[in-house]
Amino acid sequence: MPDAIEVRKVPIHSVADASELAKLIDDGVMQADRVIAIIGKTEGNGGVNDYTRIISDRAFREVLVAKGAPAEQVRQVPIVWSGGTDGVISPHATIFATVPPSEVVPSEEPRLTVGFAMSEPLLPEEIGRTTMITKVADAVKVAMSRAGITDPADVHYVQTKTPLLTIHTIRDAKSRGKTVWTEHTHESMDLSNGCTALGIAVALGEIDMPTDADVMHDRSLFSSVASCSSGVELDQAQVVVVGNAPGVGGRYRIGHAVMADALDQDGIWDAIRSAGLDLPERPRTSDLDGRLVNVFLKCEASQDGQVRGRRNAMLDDSDVHWHRQIKAAVGGVTAAVTGDPAVFVSVSAAHQGPDGGGPVAAIVDLG
C-alpha cells in the first residue's frame, strides 16, 4: 500500500524562487526526502523557448537537496512546469509529498494517492505516431500500479511532460533517414500533447488504440483526465498519475469533470463536487471554505472559431497566438470560481477533453 499524501499549493515570488517550498520543509509540513512530485505554472511565454521552466526546475531541486534529500533521488522527482501565466493566472507550485506511516490515521475511505513513471525514450520520429501512444500507455499503467490503483475509474488526473520537436531533433531524425510528423516546432507542442493524451486514454480504457491518421484529426477521441505538457527538458514521457485509493489514509481526495467549452464554470464546480465537497446547487466561492487545494485544467480554442455560437478571432490572430488568448480567458473563468488566481490552467488540449473544452481535476482537503 502506498503512503498517504500531503499536498500544498505555494506561490512563486520570482522566476527563480522556491522559498515557499523551503518554508514548508522548515515548518515541518513535509520532509524534503518525501517530496514525490511538483506541478506548477511559470511566468514565461509558454512556448518552445520558455526557459522559465528550466529555471524553476533547478530552483526547486536545489532546495530539496539543500534541505537534506539525496541528490540522486531529487534528480528522479517528476517536476512538471507549464509555462505561461497569461491574464490573471499567478505563478505557483503544487507540491506532493508522502507522509510517514506513523503519522497517518488509517481509513478505508478513498483518499489521494500518487504514482510516477517514465516511459521508454521517445525518438523525434515517434512523436505524433502510434509508437508514442504505446510507450505512454505502458508508462501510465506502471504509474497506476505504483499508486496502488487497480480500477481506471479511480484515476482522476494524469499529468505528463513529454518532448517536443526542435530544430536539433528534427535534424537528428533526418540524419538517420527518418521523417517527422511536422517540422514546425511550435505545432509540435500541440502534437506531443495530443498524442500523449491518446496514450493515456488507451491505458485507461477510454478509447481503443487509434491509428496514425487519427492523431490530431479525430477530435472525438480524447481522455477526460489527461493534462499533457511538453518541452525541451527531456526525451521521455514523464507520467504522474493522481487518483484515490482505499486504505491509504490522509486528508485529501481528488475528483474530475470536463468543461464543455471555455465558459463552462459548471464543469469546474462538478470536478470539485466529484472530489468530495458537498456544495449547493448554485455554489459560490465562499462555499469552498478554504478546502480547495487547487484545480488543474487544460484548455483549447475550438476548431470552429466559436464559443456558444459566437464567433471569435483567436485562430486568425497573427499578433497574439491563440495559446495565450484561450489560456488567459479560461484562467479568468477559473479564478472567478475559485477566488484564487493561482490556478493550474494549461493550453494545448488536443485529445484532452472535447474540442473547445478540456478536463478539470480538483483536489480538496476533507480534514
mmCIF file of C-alpha atoms in Angstrom:
data_model
loop_
_atom_site.group_PDB
_atom_site.id
_atom_site.type_symbol
_atom_site.label_atom_id
_atom_site.label_comp_id
_atom_site.label_asym_id
_atom_site.label_seq_id
_atom_site.Cartn_x
_atom_site.Cartn_y
_atom_site.Cartn_z
ATOM 1 C CA MET A 1 0.000 0.000 0.000
ATOM 2 C CA PRO A 2 1.450 3.412 -0.957
ATOM 3 C CA ASP A 3 1.924 6.082 1.691
ATOM 4 C CA ALA A 4 -0.615 8.815 2.384
ATOM 5 C CA ILE A 5 -0.062 12.148 0.657
ATOM 6 C CA GLU A 6 0.367 15.684 1.931
ATOM 7 C CA VAL A 7 -0.272 18.290 -0.784
ATOM 8 C CA ARG A 8 0.151 22.063 -0.597
ATOM 9 C CA LYS A 9 -0.025 24.928 -3.081
ATOM 10 C CA VAL A 10 2.584 27.667 -2.728
ATOM 11 C CA PRO A 11 3.193 30.954 -4.569
ATOM 12 C CA ILE A 12 6.316 31.609 -6.634
ATOM 13 C CA HIS A 13 7.563 35.126 -5.930
ATOM 14 C CA SER A 14 10.038 35.420 -8.818
ATOM 15 C CA VAL A 15 11.284 33.297 -11.706
ATOM 16 C CA ALA A 16 13.978 31.541 -9.674
ATOM 17 C CA ASP A 17 12.099 31.465 -6.353
ATOM 18 C CA ALA A 18 11.495 28.283 -4.352
ATOM 19 C CA SER A 19 11.423 29.888 -0.896
ATOM 20 C CA GLU A 20 7.906 28.691 -0.093
ATOM 21 C CA LEU A 21 8.982 25.073 -0.584
ATOM 22 C CA ALA A 22 11.865 25.707 1.826
ATOM 23 C CA LYS A 23 9.406 27.195 4.323
ATOM 24 C CA LEU A 24 7.136 24.126 4.161
ATOM 25 C CA ILE A 25 10.112 21.906 4.950
ATOM 26 C CA ASP A 26 11.430 24.187 7.709
ATOM 27 C CA ASP A 27 7.958 24.295 9.297
ATOM 28 C CA GLY A 28 7.729 20.511 9.333
ATOM 29 C CA VAL A 29 4.768 20.341 6.940
ATOM 30 C CA MET A 30 6.682 17.910 4.727
ATOM 31 C CA GLN A 31 10.120 16.335 4.556
ATOM 32 C CA ALA A 32 12.497 17.065 1.676
ATOM 33 C CA ASP A 33 13.227 13.396 1.021
ATOM 34 C CA ARG A 34 9.496 12.631 0.895
ATOM 35 C CA VAL A 35 8.603 15.078 -1.898
ATOM 36 C CA ILE A 36 7.473 12.886 -4.797
ATOM 37 C CA ALA A 37 6.085 15.332 -7.381
ATOM 38 C CA ILE A 38 5.722 19.047 -8.122
ATOM 39 C CA ILE A 39 3.315 20.537 -10.674
ATOM 40 C CA GLY A 40 3.366 24.264 -11.332
ATOM 41 C CA LYS A 41 2.957 27.333 -13.513
ATOM 42 C CA THR A 42 5.864 29.560 -14.520
ATOM 43 C CA GLU A 43 5.697 33.028 -15.991
ATOM 44 C CA GLY A 44 7.460 32.557 -19.322
ATOM 45 C CA ASN A 45 5.971 32.634 -22.811
ATOM 46 C CA GLY A 46 4.727 29.041 -22.696
ATOM 47 C CA GLY A 47 6.435 28.288 -25.989
ATOM 48 C CA VAL A 48 9.265 26.115 -27.250
ATOM 49 C CA ASN A 49 11.878 28.526 -25.878
ATOM 50 C CA ASP A 50 10.258 29.083 -22.466
ATOM 51 C CA TYR A 51 13.303 28.644 -20.260
ATOM 52 C CA THR A 52 11.500 29.750 -17.091
ATOM 53 C CA ARG A 53 10.537 26.083 -16.782
ATOM 54 C CA ILE A 54 14.197 25.100 -16.590
ATOM 55 C CA ILE A 55 14.986 27.897 -14.122
ATOM 56 C CA SER A 56 12.132 26.863 -11.816
ATOM 57 C CA ASP A 57 13.071 23.217 -12.111
ATOM 58 C CA ARG A 58 16.607 23.977 -10.959
ATOM 59 C CA ALA A 59 15.449 26.227 -8.109
ATOM 60 C CA PHE A 60 13.085 23.643 -6.626
ATOM 61 C CA ARG A 61 15.543 20.772 -6.957
ATOM 62 C CA GLU A 62 18.288 22.825 -5.322
ATOM 63 C CA VAL A 63 16.046 23.482 -2.308
ATOM 64 C CA LEU A 64 15.266 19.776 -1.927
ATOM 65 C CA VAL A 65 18.972 18.922 -1.942
ATOM 66 C CA ALA A 66 19.834 21.782 0.419
ATOM 67 C CA LYS A 67 17.176 20.546 2.847
ATOM 68 C CA GLY A 68 18.645 17.054 3.007
ATOM 69 C CA ALA A 69 17.207 14.978 0.178
ATOM 70 C CA PRO A 70 19.808 12.828 -1.648
ATOM 71 C CA ALA A 71 20.846 14.448 -4.935
ATOM 72 C CA GLU A 72 20.280 11.290 -6.982
ATOM 73 C CA GLN A 73 16.786 10.895 -5.549
ATOM 74 C CA VAL A 74 15.983 14.527 -6.276
ATOM 75 C CA ARG A 75 17.027 14.087 -9.907
ATOM 76 C CA GLN A 76 14.290 11.458 -10.255
ATOM 77 C CA VAL A 77 11.466 13.553 -8.772
ATOM 78 C CA PRO A 78 8.936 14.439 -11.507
ATOM 79 C CA ILE A 79 8.623 18.216 -11.692
ATOM 80 C CA VAL A 80 6.169 19.336 -14.364
ATOM 81 C CA TRP A 81 6.117 23.013 -15.250
ATOM 82 C CA SER A 82 3.527 24.574 -17.520
ATOM 83 C CA GLY A 83 4.828 27.835 -18.885
ATOM 84 C CA GLY A 84 2.690 30.929 -19.342
ATOM 85 C CA THR A 85 0.682 32.793 -16.705
ATOM 86 C CA ASP A 86 -1.356 34.862 -19.137
ATOM 87 C CA GLY A 87 -4.042 37.176 -17.806
ATOM 88 C CA VAL A 88 -4.626 36.812 -14.066
ATOM 89 C CA ILE A 89 -3.041 33.366 -13.657
ATOM 90 C CA SER A 90 -0.437 33.555 -10.889
ATOM 91 C CA PRO A 91 2.860 31.595 -10.780
ATOM 92 C CA HIS A 92 2.644 28.802 -8.220
ATOM 93 C CA ALA A 93 3.535 25.190 -7.488
ATOM 94 C CA THR A 94 1.530 22.302 -6.064
ATOM 95 C CA ILE A 95 3.810 20.023 -4.062
ATOM 96 C CA PHE A 96 3.064 16.382 -3.280
ATOM 97 C CA ALA A 97 4.906 14.534 -0.508
ATOM 98 C CA THR A 98 4.367 11.243 1.276
ATOM 99 C CA VAL A 99 3.540 11.197 4.980
ATOM 100 C CA PRO A 100 5.370 8.866 7.414
ATOM 101 C CA PRO A 101 3.014 5.930 8.187
ATOM 102 C CA SER A 102 3.337 6.584 11.918
ATOM 103 C CA GLU A 103 1.644 9.971 11.419
ATOM 104 C CA VAL A 104 -1.343 8.713 9.400
ATOM 105 C CA VAL A 105 -4.733 7.673 10.744
ATOM 106 C CA PRO A 106 -5.768 4.643 8.635
ATOM 107 C CA SER A 107 -9.022 4.937 6.712
ATOM 108 C CA GLU A 108 -10.880 2.800 4.229
ATOM 109 C CA GLU A 109 -12.364 5.927 2.671
ATOM 110 C CA PRO A 110 -10.790 6.649 -0.744
ATOM 111 C CA ARG A 111 -8.012 9.171 -0.341
ATOM 112 C CA LEU A 112 -5.399 10.818 -2.550
ATOM 113 C CA THR A 113 -2.627 8.649 -3.968
ATOM 114 C CA VAL A 114 0.122 9.425 -6.471
ATOM 115 C CA GLY A 115 2.236 7.224 -8.740
ATOM 116 C CA PHE A 116 5.053 8.133 -11.107
ATOM 117 C CA ALA A 117 6.747 6.501 -14.084
ATOM 118 C CA MET A 118 8.986 7.328 -17.042
ATOM 119 C CA SER A 119 8.342 5.902 -20.485
ATOM 120 C CA GLU A 120 10.901 4.361 -22.762
ATOM 121 C CA PRO A 121 12.896 7.065 -24.620
ATOM 122 C CA LEU A 122 10.895 8.800 -27.357
ATOM 123 C CA LEU A 123 12.668 9.402 -30.644
ATOM 124 C CA PRO A 124 11.740 12.512 -32.645
ATOM 125 C CA GLU A 125 10.247 10.413 -35.444
ATOM 126 C CA GLU A 126 7.928 8.721 -32.908
ATOM 127 C CA ILE A 127 6.317 11.956 -31.706
ATOM 128 C CA GLY A 128 2.754 12.052 -33.036
ATOM 129 C CA ARG A 129 2.659 8.405 -34.031
ATOM 130 C CA THR A 130 1.306 5.198 -32.543
ATOM 131 C CA THR A 131 4.712 4.157 -31.183
ATOM 132 C CA MET A 132 4.499 7.132 -28.834
ATOM 133 C CA ILE A 133 0.930 6.235 -27.856
ATOM 134 C CA THR A 134 2.042 2.734 -26.892
ATOM 135 C CA LYS A 135 5.049 3.914 -24.878
ATOM 136 C CA VAL A 136 2.940 6.456 -22.979
ATOM 137 C CA ALA A 137 0.199 3.891 -22.285
ATOM 138 C CA ASP A 138 2.751 1.477 -20.851
ATOM 139 C CA ALA A 139 4.137 4.154 -18.532
ATOM 140 C CA VAL A 140 0.643 5.135 -17.328
ATOM 141 C CA LYS A 141 -0.026 1.542 -16.297
ATOM 142 C CA VAL A 142 3.226 1.439 -14.313
ATOM 143 C CA ALA A 143 2.362 4.719 -12.563
ATOM 144 C CA MET A 144 -1.119 3.393 -11.717
ATOM 145 C CA SER A 145 0.385 0.313 -10.145
ATOM 146 C CA ARG A 146 2.794 2.395 -8.066
ATOM 147 C CA ALA A 147 -0.147 4.492 -6.873
ATOM 148 C CA GLY A 148 -1.948 1.366 -5.709
ATOM 149 C CA ILE A 149 -4.767 1.904 -8.208
ATOM 150 C CA THR A 150 -6.286 -1.141 -9.920
ATOM 151 C CA ASP A 151 -9.510 0.365 -11.311
ATOM 152 C CA PRO A 152 -9.026 3.024 -14.024
ATOM 153 C CA ALA A 153 -12.170 4.731 -12.710
ATOM 154 C CA ASP A 154 -10.148 5.723 -9.635
ATOM 155 C CA VAL A 155 -7.723 7.753 -11.800
ATOM 156 C CA HIS A 156 -8.794 11.401 -11.881
ATOM 157 C CA TYR A 157 -5.745 13.242 -13.192
ATOM 158 C CA VAL A 158 -2.754 12.225 -15.294
ATOM 159 C CA GLN A 159 -0.132 14.946 -15.663
ATOM 160 C CA THR A 160 2.588 14.339 -18.220
ATOM 161 C CA LYS A 161 5.612 16.063 -19.635
ATOM 162 C CA THR A 162 6.926 14.901 -22.997
ATOM 163 C CA PRO A 163 9.491 16.067 -25.535
ATOM 164 C CA LEU A 164 8.515 18.219 -28.468
ATOM 165 C CA LEU A 165 10.384 18.724 -31.719
ATOM 166 C CA THR A 166 13.223 21.214 -32.034
ATOM 167 C CA ILE A 167 15.435 22.093 -34.981
ATOM 168 C CA HIS A 168 18.134 19.897 -33.422
ATOM 169 C CA THR A 169 15.918 16.795 -33.011
ATOM 170 C CA ILE A 170 14.383 17.228 -36.467
ATOM 171 C CA ARG A 171 17.885 17.346 -37.935
ATOM 172 C CA ASP A 172 18.805 14.237 -35.943
ATOM 173 C CA ALA A 173 15.840 12.283 -37.336
ATOM 174 C CA LYS A 174 16.669 13.298 -40.895
ATOM 175 C CA SER A 175 20.308 12.295 -40.440
ATOM 176 C CA ARG A 176 19.088 8.771 -39.706
ATOM 177 C CA GLY A 177 16.792 8.679 -42.734
ATOM 178 C CA LYS A 178 13.604 9.230 -40.715
ATOM 179 C CA THR A 179 10.693 11.617 -41.176
ATOM 180 C CA VAL A 180 8.917 13.680 -38.539
ATOM 181 C CA TRP A 181 5.186 14.446 -38.239
ATOM 182 C CA THR A 182 5.803 18.197 -38.535
ATOM 183 C CA GLU A 183 8.794 20.475 -38.993
ATOM 184 C CA HIS A 184 7.036 23.360 -37.228
ATOM 185 C CA THR A 185 8.416 23.302 -33.704
ATOM 186 C CA HIS A 186 5.563 25.255 -32.117
ATOM 187 C CA GLU A 187 2.979 22.987 -33.750
ATOM 188 C CA SER A 188 4.868 20.024 -32.308
ATOM 189 C CA MET A 189 3.810 21.175 -28.815
ATOM 190 C CA ASP A 190 0.151 20.531 -29.664
ATOM 191 C CA LEU A 191 1.169 17.314 -31.403
ATOM 192 C CA SER A 192 3.170 15.912 -28.491
ATOM 193 C CA ASN A 193 0.421 16.796 -26.014
ATOM 194 C CA GLY A 194 -2.328 15.323 -28.156
ATOM 195 C CA CYS A 195 -0.513 12.088 -28.909
ATOM 196 C CA THR A 196 0.315 11.672 -25.218
ATOM 197 C CA ALA A 197 -3.343 12.164 -24.286
ATOM 198 C CA LEU A 198 -4.301 9.359 -26.651
ATOM 199 C CA GLY A 199 -1.792 7.123 -24.851
ATOM 200 C CA ILE A 200 -3.436 7.969 -21.531
ATOM 201 C CA ALA A 201 -6.892 7.282 -22.961
ATOM 202 C CA VAL A 202 -5.748 3.888 -24.267
ATOM 203 C CA ALA A 203 -4.175 2.922 -20.945
ATOM 204 C CA LEU A 204 -7.357 3.783 -19.019
ATOM 205 C CA GLY A 205 -9.709 2.099 -21.489
ATOM 206 C CA GLU A 206 -11.338 5.366 -22.557
ATOM 207 C CA ILE A 207 -10.709 4.595 -26.243
ATOM 208 C CA ASP A 208 -9.452 1.773 -28.430
ATOM 209 C CA MET A 209 -5.978 2.027 -29.957
ATOM 210 C CA PRO A 210 -6.123 4.762 -32.625
ATOM 211 C CA THR A 211 -4.241 4.878 -35.910
ATOM 212 C CA ASP A 212 -1.565 7.316 -37.023
ATOM 213 C CA ALA A 213 -4.234 9.033 -39.126
ATOM 214 C CA ASP A 214 -6.381 9.729 -36.041
ATOM 215 C CA VAL A 215 -3.712 11.774 -34.257
ATOM 216 C CA MET A 216 -4.723 15.476 -34.243
ATOM 217 C CA HIS A 217 -7.510 14.748 -36.730
ATOM 218 C CA ASP A 218 -10.238 12.760 -34.975
ATOM 219 C CA ARG A 219 -11.086 15.038 -32.044
ATOM 220 C CA SER A 220 -13.870 12.707 -30.901
ATOM 221 C CA LEU A 221 -11.042 10.611 -29.417
ATOM 222 C CA PHE A 222 -9.990 12.084 -26.069
ATOM 223 C CA SER A 223 -9.177 11.464 -22.437
ATOM 224 C CA SER A 224 -11.232 13.055 -19.676
ATOM 225 C CA VAL A 225 -8.349 13.003 -17.176
ATOM 226 C CA ALA A 226 -5.282 13.842 -19.277
ATOM 227 C CA SER A 227 -3.265 17.013 -18.701
ATOM 228 C CA CYS A 228 -0.333 16.946 -21.095
ATOM 229 C CA SER A 229 2.558 19.359 -21.304
ATOM 230 C CA SER A 230 5.675 19.281 -23.457
ATOM 231 C CA GLY A 231 9.021 20.987 -23.634
ATOM 232 C CA VAL A 232 12.701 20.727 -24.423
ATOM 233 C CA GLU A 233 13.707 19.421 -20.984
ATOM 234 C CA LEU A 234 13.525 15.652 -21.558
ATOM 235 C CA ASP A 235 13.391 12.833 -24.111
ATOM 236 C CA GLN A 236 10.893 10.558 -22.319
ATOM 237 C CA ALA A 237 7.288 10.775 -21.201
ATOM 238 C CA GLN A 238 7.214 11.775 -17.542
ATOM 239 C CA VAL A 239 3.922 10.491 -16.109
ATOM 240 C CA VAL A 240 2.264 11.402 -12.800
ATOM 241 C CA VAL A 241 -0.976 9.519 -12.049
ATOM 242 C CA VAL A 242 -3.184 11.016 -9.344
ATOM 243 C CA GLY A 243 -6.248 9.215 -8.021
ATOM 244 C CA ASN A 244 -7.933 7.816 -4.949
ATOM 245 C CA ALA A 245 -7.424 4.504 -3.184
ATOM 246 C CA PRO A 246 -8.944 3.000 -0.029
ATOM 247 C CA GLY A 247 -6.647 2.253 2.884
ATOM 248 C CA VAL A 248 -4.120 4.975 2.051
ATOM 249 C CA GLY A 249 -5.417 7.400 4.640
ATOM 250 C CA GLY A 250 -4.749 11.115 4.752
ATOM 251 C CA ARG A 251 -6.884 14.237 4.407
ATOM 252 C CA TYR A 252 -7.080 14.755 0.666
ATOM 253 C CA ARG A 253 -9.216 13.499 -2.182
ATOM 254 C CA ILE A 254 -9.295 14.208 -5.920
ATOM 255 C CA GLY A 255 -12.133 14.288 -8.434
ATOM 256 C CA HIS A 256 -12.599 15.309 -12.033
ATOM 257 C CA ALA A 257 -15.070 16.523 -14.628
ATOM 258 C CA VAL A 258 -14.950 18.092 -18.083
ATOM 259 C CA MET A 259 -15.510 21.656 -19.257
ATOM 260 C CA ALA A 260 -17.682 21.537 -22.368
ATOM 261 C CA ASP A 261 -16.349 24.899 -23.542
ATOM 262 C CA ALA A 262 -14.252 27.831 -22.390
ATOM 263 C CA LEU A 263 -17.075 29.366 -20.326
ATOM 264 C CA ASP A 264 -18.270 26.202 -18.598
ATOM 265 C CA GLN A 265 -17.999 27.124 -14.910
ATOM 266 C CA ASP A 266 -20.286 24.201 -14.054
ATOM 267 C CA GLY A 267 -17.585 21.806 -15.246
ATOM 268 C CA ILE A 268 -15.213 23.258 -12.623
ATOM 269 C CA TRP A 269 -17.831 23.018 -9.868
ATOM 270 C CA ASP A 270 -18.605 19.424 -10.915
ATOM 271 C CA ALA A 271 -14.936 18.485 -10.501
ATOM 272 C CA ILE A 272 -14.903 19.968 -7.002
ATOM 273 C CA ARG A 273 -18.074 18.038 -6.109
ATOM 274 C CA SER A 274 -16.522 14.878 -7.551
ATOM 275 C CA ALA A 275 -13.613 15.318 -5.138
ATOM 276 C CA GLY A 276 -15.988 15.142 -2.191
ATOM 277 C CA LEU A 277 -17.139 18.627 -1.238
ATOM 278 C CA ASP A 278 -20.870 18.993 -0.584
ATOM 279 C CA LEU A 279 -21.924 22.129 -2.444
ATOM 280 C CA PRO A 280 -25.291 23.810 -3.021
ATOM 281 C CA GLU A 281 -26.942 23.655 -6.427
ATOM 282 C CA ARG A 282 -25.673 27.120 -7.337
ATOM 283 C CA PRO A 283 -22.394 27.390 -5.384
ATOM 284 C CA ARG A 284 -20.350 30.484 -4.653
ATOM 285 C CA THR A 285 -16.659 30.849 -3.949
ATOM 286 C CA SER A 286 -17.416 31.274 -0.243
ATOM 287 C CA ASP A 287 -18.876 27.740 -0.189
ATOM 288 C CA LEU A 288 -15.360 26.357 -0.705
ATOM 289 C CA ASP A 289 -14.480 27.489 2.842
ATOM 290 C CA GLY A 290 -10.740 27.143 2.231
ATOM 291 C CA ARG A 291 -10.980 23.410 1.477
ATOM 292 C CA LEU A 292 -9.959 23.550 -2.188
ATOM 293 C CA VAL A 293 -6.224 22.899 -2.609
ATOM 294 C CA ASN A 294 -6.084 23.523 -6.353
ATOM 295 C CA VAL A 295 -7.719 22.861 -9.689
ATOM 296 C CA PHE A 296 -5.903 21.625 -12.793
ATOM 297 C CA LEU A 297 -7.325 22.402 -16.235
ATOM 298 C CA LYS A 298 -6.491 22.047 -19.908
ATOM 299 C CA CYS A 299 -7.981 24.390 -22.479
ATOM 300 C CA GLU A 300 -8.132 24.709 -26.249
ATOM 301 C CA ALA A 301 -9.551 27.138 -28.794
ATOM 302 C CA SER A 302 -12.465 25.423 -30.506
ATOM 303 C CA GLN A 303 -11.579 24.490 -34.067
ATOM 304 C CA ASP A 304 -14.770 26.092 -35.392
ATOM 305 C CA GLY A 305 -13.662 29.511 -34.087
ATOM 306 C CA GLN A 306 -16.727 29.922 -31.891
ATOM 307 C CA VAL A 307 -17.823 29.813 -28.260
ATOM 308 C CA ARG A 308 -21.538 29.165 -27.712
ATOM 309 C CA GLY A 309 -22.363 30.206 -31.243
ATOM 310 C CA ARG A 310 -20.456 33.464 -31.111
ATOM 311 C CA ARG A 311 -17.507 33.998 -33.455
ATOM 312 C CA ASN A 312 -14.064 34.903 -32.087
ATOM 313 C CA ALA A 313 -10.804 35.780 -33.843
ATOM 314 C CA MET A 314 -8.305 33.729 -31.834
ATOM 315 C CA LEU A 315 -7.358 31.288 -34.584
ATOM 316 C CA ASP A 316 -6.904 34.082 -37.140
ATOM 317 C CA ASP A 317 -4.877 36.409 -34.918
ATOM 318 C CA SER A 318 -1.321 36.794 -36.220
ATOM 319 C CA ASP A 319 -0.301 39.171 -33.426
ATOM 320 C CA VAL A 320 -1.072 37.099 -30.317
ATOM 321 C CA HIS A 321 -1.097 33.307 -30.658
ATOM 322 C CA TRP A 322 -4.348 31.614 -29.660
ATOM 323 C CA HIS A 323 -2.489 29.621 -26.998
ATOM 324 C CA ARG A 324 -2.091 32.780 -24.938
ATOM 325 C CA GLN A 325 -5.597 34.091 -25.561
ATOM 326 C CA ILE A 326 -7.535 30.972 -24.567
ATOM 327 C CA LYS A 327 -5.285 30.397 -21.548
ATOM 328 C CA ALA A 328 -5.992 33.902 -20.276
ATOM 329 C CA ALA A 329 -9.719 33.536 -20.894
ATOM 330 C CA VAL A 330 -10.088 30.172 -19.146
ATOM 331 C CA GLY A 331 -7.751 31.323 -16.378
ATOM 332 C CA GLY A 332 -10.121 34.208 -15.685
ATOM 333 C CA VAL A 333 -13.173 31.937 -15.685
ATOM 334 C CA THR A 334 -11.427 29.529 -13.296
ATOM 335 C CA ALA A 335 -10.189 32.211 -10.912
ATOM 336 C CA ALA A 336 -13.743 33.610 -10.773
ATOM 337 C CA VAL A 337 -14.908 30.203 -9.494
ATOM 338 C CA THR A 338 -12.085 29.541 -7.006
ATOM 339 C CA GLY A 339 -11.480 33.124 -5.903
ATOM 340 C CA ASP A 340 -7.756 32.461 -6.338
ATOM 341 C CA PRO A 341 -5.715 33.362 -9.445
ATOM 342 C CA ALA A 342 -3.122 30.669 -8.573
ATOM 343 C CA VAL A 343 -4.815 28.020 -10.707
ATOM 344 C CA PHE A 344 -3.178 25.479 -12.988
ATOM 345 C CA VAL A 345 -4.550 26.306 -16.430
ATOM 346 C CA SER A 346 -2.579 24.864 -19.314
ATOM 347 C CA VAL A 347 -3.185 25.237 -23.029
ATOM 348 C CA SER A 348 -2.763 22.882 -25.989
ATOM 349 C CA ALA A 349 -5.516 20.397 -25.118
ATOM 350 C CA ALA A 350 -5.778 18.319 -28.284
ATOM 351 C CA HIS A 351 -7.397 14.978 -27.399
ATOM 352 C CA GLN A 352 -7.771 16.222 -23.803
ATOM 353 C CA GLY A 353 -11.482 16.664 -23.321
ATOM 354 C CA PRO A 354 -13.893 17.661 -26.099
ATOM 355 C CA ASP A 355 -12.928 20.163 -28.774
ATOM 356 C CA GLY A 356 -13.064 23.655 -27.287
ATOM 357 C CA GLY A 357 -13.282 22.324 -23.738
ATOM 358 C CA GLY A 358 -10.981 20.322 -21.511
ATOM 359 C CA PRO A 359 -10.579 18.153 -18.421
ATOM 360 C CA VAL A 360 -10.742 19.598 -14.906
ATOM 361 C CA ALA A 361 -9.299 17.916 -11.803
ATOM 362 C CA ALA A 362 -9.781 19.216 -8.270
ATOM 363 C CA ILE A 363 -8.015 18.309 -5.015
ATOM 364 C CA VAL A 364 -9.820 19.074 -1.775
ATOM 365 C CA ASP A 365 -8.915 18.851 1.909
ATOM 366 C CA LEU A 366 -11.549 16.777 3.710
ATOM 367 C CA GLY A 367 -9.896 17.281 7.105
#
